[in-house]
Coordinates of C-alpha atoms in Angstrom, one line a residue:
X1 CA 9.1 8.6 30.7
X2 CA 7.8 12.1 30.6
X3 CA 5.2 13.0 27.9
X4 CA 5.0 16.4 26.2
X5 CA 2.2 17.9 24.3
X6 CA 3.0 18.3 20.6
X7 CA 2.3 22.0 19.9
X8 CA -1.4 22.8 20.4
X9 CA -2.5 19.4 19.2
X10 CA -4.0 16.7 21.4
X11 CA -1.0 14.4 20.6
X12 CA 1.4 13.6 23.5
X13 CA 4.9 12.3 22.7
X14 CA 7.6 10.8 24.9
X15 CA 10.5 13.3 25.6
X16 CA 12.8 10.8 23.9
X17 CA 12.0 9.9 20.3
X18 CA 13.4 6.8 18.5
X19 CA 15.3 7.9 15.4
X20 CA 15.5 5.4 12.5
X21 CA 17.9 6.7 9.9
X22 CA 20.3 3.8 10.1
X23 CA 17.7 1.1 9.5
X24 CA 18.2 -0.6 6.1
X25 CA 21.9 0.3 5.8
X26 CA 23.8 0.1 9.1
X27 CA 21.1 -1.9 10.8
X28 CA 19.2 -4.9 9.6
X29 CA 15.4 -5.3 9.8
X30 CA 15.8 -7.7 12.7
X31 CA 17.9 -5.2 14.6
X32 CA 15.4 -2.4 13.9
X33 CA 12.6 -4.6 15.2
X34 CA 14.6 -5.2 18.4
X35 CA 15.1 -1.5 18.8
X36 CA 11.4 -0.7 18.4
X37 CA 10.4 -3.4 20.8
X38 CA 12.8 -2.2 23.5
X39 CA 12.0 1.5 23.1
X40 CA 8.3 0.8 23.5
X41 CA 9.0 -1.2 26.6
X42 CA 11.0 1.7 28.0
X43 CA 8.1 4.1 27.5
X44 CA 9.1 5.7 24.1
X45 CA 5.9 6.1 22.1
X46 CA 7.4 8.4 19.4
X47 CA 9.2 7.1 16.2
X48 CA 10.6 9.4 13.6
X49 CA 11.5 8.5 10.1
X50 CA 11.6 10.0 6.5
X51 CA 11.1 8.9 3.0
X52 CA 14.8 9.7 2.4
X53 CA 16.1 7.2 5.0
X54 CA 18.4 5.4 5.5
X55 CA 21.1 8.0 5.3
X56 CA 24.4 6.2 5.8
X57 CA 25.0 6.4 3.0
X58 CA 22.2 8.1 1.1
X59 CA 21.5 6.2 -2.1
X60 CA 18.8 5.5 -4.7
X61 CA 19.1 1.8 -3.9
X62 CA 18.2 2.2 -0.2
X63 CA 15.7 5.0 -0.6
X64 CA 12.5 4.2 1.3
X65 CA 14.0 1.1 3.1
X66 CA 13.5 2.5 6.6
X67 CA 9.8 3.2 6.1
X68 CA 9.4 -0.4 4.7
X69 CA 11.0 -1.8 7.8
X70 CA 8.8 0.2 10.2
X71 CA 5.8 -0.8 8.1
X72 CA 6.7 -4.5 8.4
X73 CA 7.1 -4.1 12.2
X74 CA 3.7 -2.3 12.5
X75 CA 2.1 -5.1 10.5
X76 CA 3.7 -8.0 12.4
X77 CA 3.1 -6.5 15.9
X78 CA -0.3 -4.8 15.4
X79 CA 1.0 -1.9 17.6
X80 CA 0.1 1.0 15.3
X81 CA -2.2 2.5 18.0
X82 CA 0.7 2.5 20.5
X83 CA 3.0 4.6 18.4
X84 CA 3.1 8.3 17.5
X85 CA 4.6 8.0 14.0
X86 CA 6.3 10.8 12.2
X87 CA 7.8 10.9 8.7
X88 CA 9.0 13.6 6.3
X89 CA 8.7 14.6 2.6
X90 CA 12.1 15.3 1.0
X91 CA 12.8 18.8 -0.3
X92 CA 14.5 19.5 -3.6
X93 CA 18.0 18.3 -4.7
X94 CA 18.0 14.5 -4.8
X95 CA 17.7 13.4 -8.5
X96 CA 16.2 10.0 -7.6
X97 CA 13.4 11.6 -5.5
X98 CA 10.8 13.1 -7.9
X99 CA 13.7 14.1 -10.2
X100 CA 15.1 16.5 -7.6
X101 CA 12.2 18.9 -7.9
X102 CA 10.8 21.2 -5.3
X103 CA 7.9 20.3 -3.0
X104 CA 4.6 21.2 -4.6
X105 CA 1.1 20.3 -3.7
X106 CA 1.1 17.5 -6.1
X107 CA 4.5 16.1 -5.1
X108 CA 3.6 16.3 -1.5
X109 CA 0.4 14.2 -2.0
X110 CA 2.5 11.7 -4.1
X111 CA 5.2 11.4 -1.4
X112 CA 2.7 11.0 1.4
X113 CA 0.8 8.2 -0.4
X114 CA 4.1 6.4 -1.1
X115 CA 5.1 6.7 2.5
X116 CA 1.8 5.4 3.8
X117 CA 2.1 2.4 1.5
X118 CA 5.6 1.6 2.8
X119 CA 4.6 2.2 6.4
X120 CA 1.5 0.0 5.9
X121 CA -0.7 2.5 7.7
X122 CA -3.6 4.8 6.7
X123 CA -2.2 7.8 8.5
X124 CA 0.8 9.5 10.0
X125 CA 0.6 11.3 13.3
X126 CA 3.1 14.0 12.2
X127 CA 4.1 14.9 8.7
X128 CA 7.1 17.1 8.3
X129 CA 8.7 19.2 5.5
X130 CA 12.3 17.8 5.6
X131 CA 13.9 21.0 4.3
X132 CA 12.4 24.0 2.5
X133 CA 12.4 24.7 -1.2
X134 CA 14.1 28.1 -0.8
X135 CA 17.3 26.9 0.9
X136 CA 18.4 27.1 4.5
X137 CA 21.5 27.3 6.8
X138 CA 21.3 23.8 8.2
X139 CA 23.6 20.8 7.4
X140 CA 26.6 23.0 8.1
X141 CA 25.3 25.6 5.6
X142 CA 25.8 28.6 8.0
X143 CA 29.2 29.5 6.6
X144 CA 27.8 30.2 3.1
X145 CA 24.2 31.1 3.9
X146 CA 22.8 33.9 1.8
X147 CA 19.0 34.5 2.0
X148 CA 19.2 37.5 -0.4
X149 CA 19.2 35.1 -3.3
X150 CA 15.7 33.9 -2.4
X151 CA 12.7 34.9 -4.5
X152 CA 10.4 36.4 -1.9
X153 CA 7.2 35.9 -3.9
X154 CA 8.1 32.3 -4.7
X155 CA 8.9 31.5 -1.1
X156 CA 5.5 32.7 0.0
X157 CA 3.8 30.9 -2.8
X158 CA 5.5 27.6 -2.0
X159 CA 4.5 27.7 1.7
X160 CA 0.9 28.5 0.9
X161 CA 0.7 25.7 -1.7
X162 CA 2.2 23.2 0.8
X163 CA -0.2 24.2 3.5
X164 CA -3.2 23.9 1.1
X165 CA -2.1 20.4 0.1
X166 CA -1.5 19.4 3.7
X167 CA -5.0 20.7 4.6
X168 CA -6.5 18.4 2.0
X169 CA -4.5 15.4 3.5
X170 CA -5.6 16.3 7.0
X171 CA -9.3 16.4 5.9
X172 CA -8.8 13.0 4.2
X173 CA -7.6 11.6 7.5
X174 CA -4.0 10.9 6.3
X175 CA -2.2 13.4 8.6
X176 CA -3.0 14.3 12.2
X177 CA -0.4 17.1 12.7
X178 CA 2.3 18.9 10.7
X179 CA 5.8 19.9 11.4
X180 CA 8.8 21.5 9.8
X181 CA 12.5 20.5 9.7
X182 CA 15.7 22.4 9.0
X183 CA 13.7 25.6 9.1
X184 CA 14.4 29.2 10.1
X185 CA 12.5 31.5 12.3
X186 CA 11.1 33.5 9.3
X187 CA 10.0 30.3 7.6
X188 CA 8.3 28.9 10.7
X189 CA 6.5 32.2 11.4
X190 CA 5.3 32.4 7.8
X191 CA 3.8 29.0 8.0
X192 CA 2.0 30.0 11.2
X193 CA 0.8 33.3 9.8
X194 CA -0.5 31.9 6.6
X195 CA -2.2 29.1 8.5
X196 CA -4.0 31.6 10.7
X197 CA -5.0 33.8 7.8
X198 CA -6.3 31.0 5.7
X199 CA -7.7 28.6 8.3
X200 CA -5.1 25.9 7.5
X201 CA -3.3 23.4 9.7
X202 CA -1.0 24.9 12.3
X203 CA 2.7 23.8 12.6
X204 CA 3.2 21.8 15.8
X205 CA 6.9 21.3 15.8
X206 CA 10.3 22.0 14.2
X207 CA 12.9 19.3 13.8
X208 CA 16.3 21.0 13.8
X209 CA 19.7 20.0 15.0
X210 CA 20.5 20.7 18.6
X211 CA 23.3 19.4 20.9
X212 CA 26.0 20.6 23.2
X213 CA 28.2 21.6 20.2
X214 CA 25.4 23.3 18.2
X215 CA 22.9 25.4 20.1
X216 CA 21.6 27.8 17.5
X217 CA 18.0 27.1 18.7
X218 CA 18.7 28.8 22.0
X219 CA 18.2 32.2 20.3
X220 CA 15.3 33.5 18.2
X221 CA 13.8 30.1 17.6
X222 CA 13.5 29.6 21.3
X223 CA 11.5 32.8 21.5
X224 CA 9.2 31.6 18.8
X225 CA 8.8 28.3 20.6
X226 CA 7.8 30.1 23.7
X227 CA 5.2 32.5 22.1
X228 CA 3.8 30.1 19.5
X229 CA 3.8 26.7 21.3
X230 CA 6.0 25.1 18.6
X231 CA 8.3 22.6 20.2
X232 CA 11.7 21.4 19.1
X233 CA 12.3 17.9 18.0
X234 CA 16.1 17.8 18.4
X235 CA 18.0 15.7 15.9
X236 CA 21.6 14.7 16.4
X237 CA 21.6 15.3 20.2
X238 CA 25.0 13.5 20.2
X239 CA 26.3 15.5 17.2
X240 CA 26.3 12.4 15.1
X241 CA 27.9 10.3 17.9
X242 CA 30.8 12.8 18.5
X243 CA 29.6 13.6 22.1
X244 CA 30.0 9.9 23.0
X245 CA 33.7 10.6 22.9
X246 CA 34.4 7.7 20.5
X247 CA 36.1 9.9 17.9
X248 CA 38.5 11.7 20.3
X249 CA 42.1 11.6 19.3
X250 CA 41.3 10.9 15.7
X251 CA 39.7 7.5 16.4
X252 CA 37.1 6.2 13.9
X253 CA 35.8 2.8 15.2
X254 CA 34.9 0.3 12.6
X255 CA 31.3 0.4 11.6
X256 CA 30.7 3.9 13.0
X257 CA 29.3 6.7 11.1
X258 CA 32.6 8.5 11.1
X259 CA 34.3 5.4 9.5
X260 CA 31.6 5.2 6.9
X261 CA 31.1 8.8 5.7
X262 CA 34.2 10.5 7.1
X263 CA 33.4 13.9 8.6
X264 CA 29.8 13.1 9.9
X265 CA 28.1 15.7 7.8
X266 CA 30.8 18.3 8.4
X267 CA 30.8 17.9 12.2
X268 CA 34.0 16.0 12.7
X269 CA 36.3 19.0 12.5
X270 CA 39.3 19.9 14.6
X271 CA 37.4 22.7 16.4
X272 CA 35.1 20.1 18.1
X273 CA 37.9 18.2 19.8
X274 CA 38.5 20.5 22.8
X275 CA 34.8 21.0 23.8
X276 CA 34.0 17.4 23.2
X277 CA 36.8 16.3 25.5
X278 CA 35.6 18.8 28.1
X279 CA 32.0 17.5 28.0
X280 CA 33.2 13.8 28.1
X281 CA 35.5 14.6 31.1
X282 CA 32.6 16.4 32.9
X283 CA 30.4 13.3 32.4
X284 CA 33.0 10.9 33.7
X285 CA 33.8 13.1 36.7
X286 CA 30.2 12.7 37.7
X287 CA 29.9 9.0 36.9
X288 CA 27.6 9.6 33.9
X289 CA 28.0 8.1 30.4
X290 CA 28.9 10.9 28.0
X291 CA 26.0 10.0 25.7
X292 CA 23.6 10.0 28.6
X293 CA 24.8 13.5 29.7
X294 CA 24.4 14.9 26.2
X295 CA 20.8 13.7 25.8
X296 CA 19.9 14.6 29.3
X297 CA 21.1 18.2 28.7
X298 CA 18.7 18.5 25.7
X299 CA 15.8 17.4 27.9
X300 CA 16.5 20.3 30.3
X301 CA 15.7 22.9 27.6
X302 CA 12.2 24.5 28.0
X303 CA 11.5 24.4 24.2
X304 CA 12.2 20.7 23.9
X305 CA 9.3 18.6 22.7
X306 CA 11.4 15.5 22.2
X307 CA 15.1 14.6 21.6
X308 CA 15.6 12.1 18.7
X309 CA 18.1 9.4 19.5
X310 CA 19.6 7.1 17.0
X311 CA 21.6 3.9 17.7
X312 CA 23.3 1.2 15.8
X313 CA 23.6 -1.1 18.8
X314 CA 21.3 -2.1 21.7
X315 CA 23.9 -0.9 24.2
X316 CA 23.9 2.6 22.6
X317 CA 20.1 2.6 22.6
X318 CA 20.0 1.8 26.3
X319 CA 22.5 4.4 27.3
X320 CA 20.6 7.1 25.3
X321 CA 17.2 6.2 26.8
X322 CA 18.7 6.2 30.3
X323 CA 18.8 10.0 29.9
X324 CA 15.1 10.1 30.7
X325 CA 15.9 8.9 34.2
X326 CA 18.7 11.4 34.8
X327 CA 18.3 14.8 36.4
X328 CA 21.3 17.0 35.9
X329 CA 22.4 18.9 39.0
X330 CA 22.9 22.7 39.1
X331 CA 26.6 22.1 39.4
X332 CA 26.7 20.1 36.2
X333 CA 24.5 22.7 34.4
X334 CA 26.9 25.5 35.5
X335 CA 29.9 23.5 34.2
X336 CA 28.1 23.0 30.8
X337 CA 27.4 26.7 30.6
X338 CA 31.0 27.4 31.3
X339 CA 32.2 25.1 28.5
X340 CA 29.6 26.5 26.1
X341 CA 30.8 30.0 26.8
X342 CA 34.3 29.0 26.0
X343 CA 33.4 27.1 22.8
X344 CA 30.1 28.6 21.6
X345 CA 30.0 27.2 18.0
X346 CA 32.6 24.6 17.4
X347 CA 30.8 22.8 14.5

């Protein structure tokens, strides 16, 4: 398993990260324990979670369950020092999370302490802003995105206040590094600029969606990654499971995310059918599992710090982690480029 340096920190993470958002809803605690044990055996040292999880479905009743499960595993195994642990503070909009309010210095400290309690640890290695206060174009928001409604002064103020609070938490030994999620180029650069100006903690990573069907990061964010050493933590490398091919032809297997929440966060649309079929057929032509191909492609990207995989079964987990042992040929990469050119933004 290849290890990558996280930003300009001294933290090194496996190029595959274990995602956890199904634990506590689609997966039981016992199943989650089995996944963590197996991932660690395969060389995965990086686990990613969030106070919001589990997500399928999101609910007040299950809020925080995933962190509780991870905390129970850490306590029972004593393996905290073997894991790079990442979690996130939720942004505004969920009434049951701090009444849906924006992230402030006070709410961030409150959220972090609650996460640490659930995780049964004194610190997190990477603390991430799950989504910004000002709004963004992620979660299929590109079609209605309008940054001109944002208050410029308030956006700057929020970022500065968040950084000041994070700095206090770093000094207290509760956070080792910081990251963003569902961010834009402007937002990321503003975090970097204010940190440099004020001597505050520097952003090490961005956790945004990236997969064969959604490659926005290839553009200006890739340039930022190159010049500023801010790596991508790619979530949904299988586009919510679509790139496994299991939804082709309108299928929705029982127990799958598509069967539970319908359109998989707006991804399961007619436009994805043709490119998904093309990628699945490409994988099968070369004797590769479609899911393995999809994750392996993410690992070829020069800005990739780690690809976050999620699985509801051990069979899925094994296929996803197998991507670390696969080197895609130039022929396959050329075919991927050809398909991408024909279907540049299907979701």
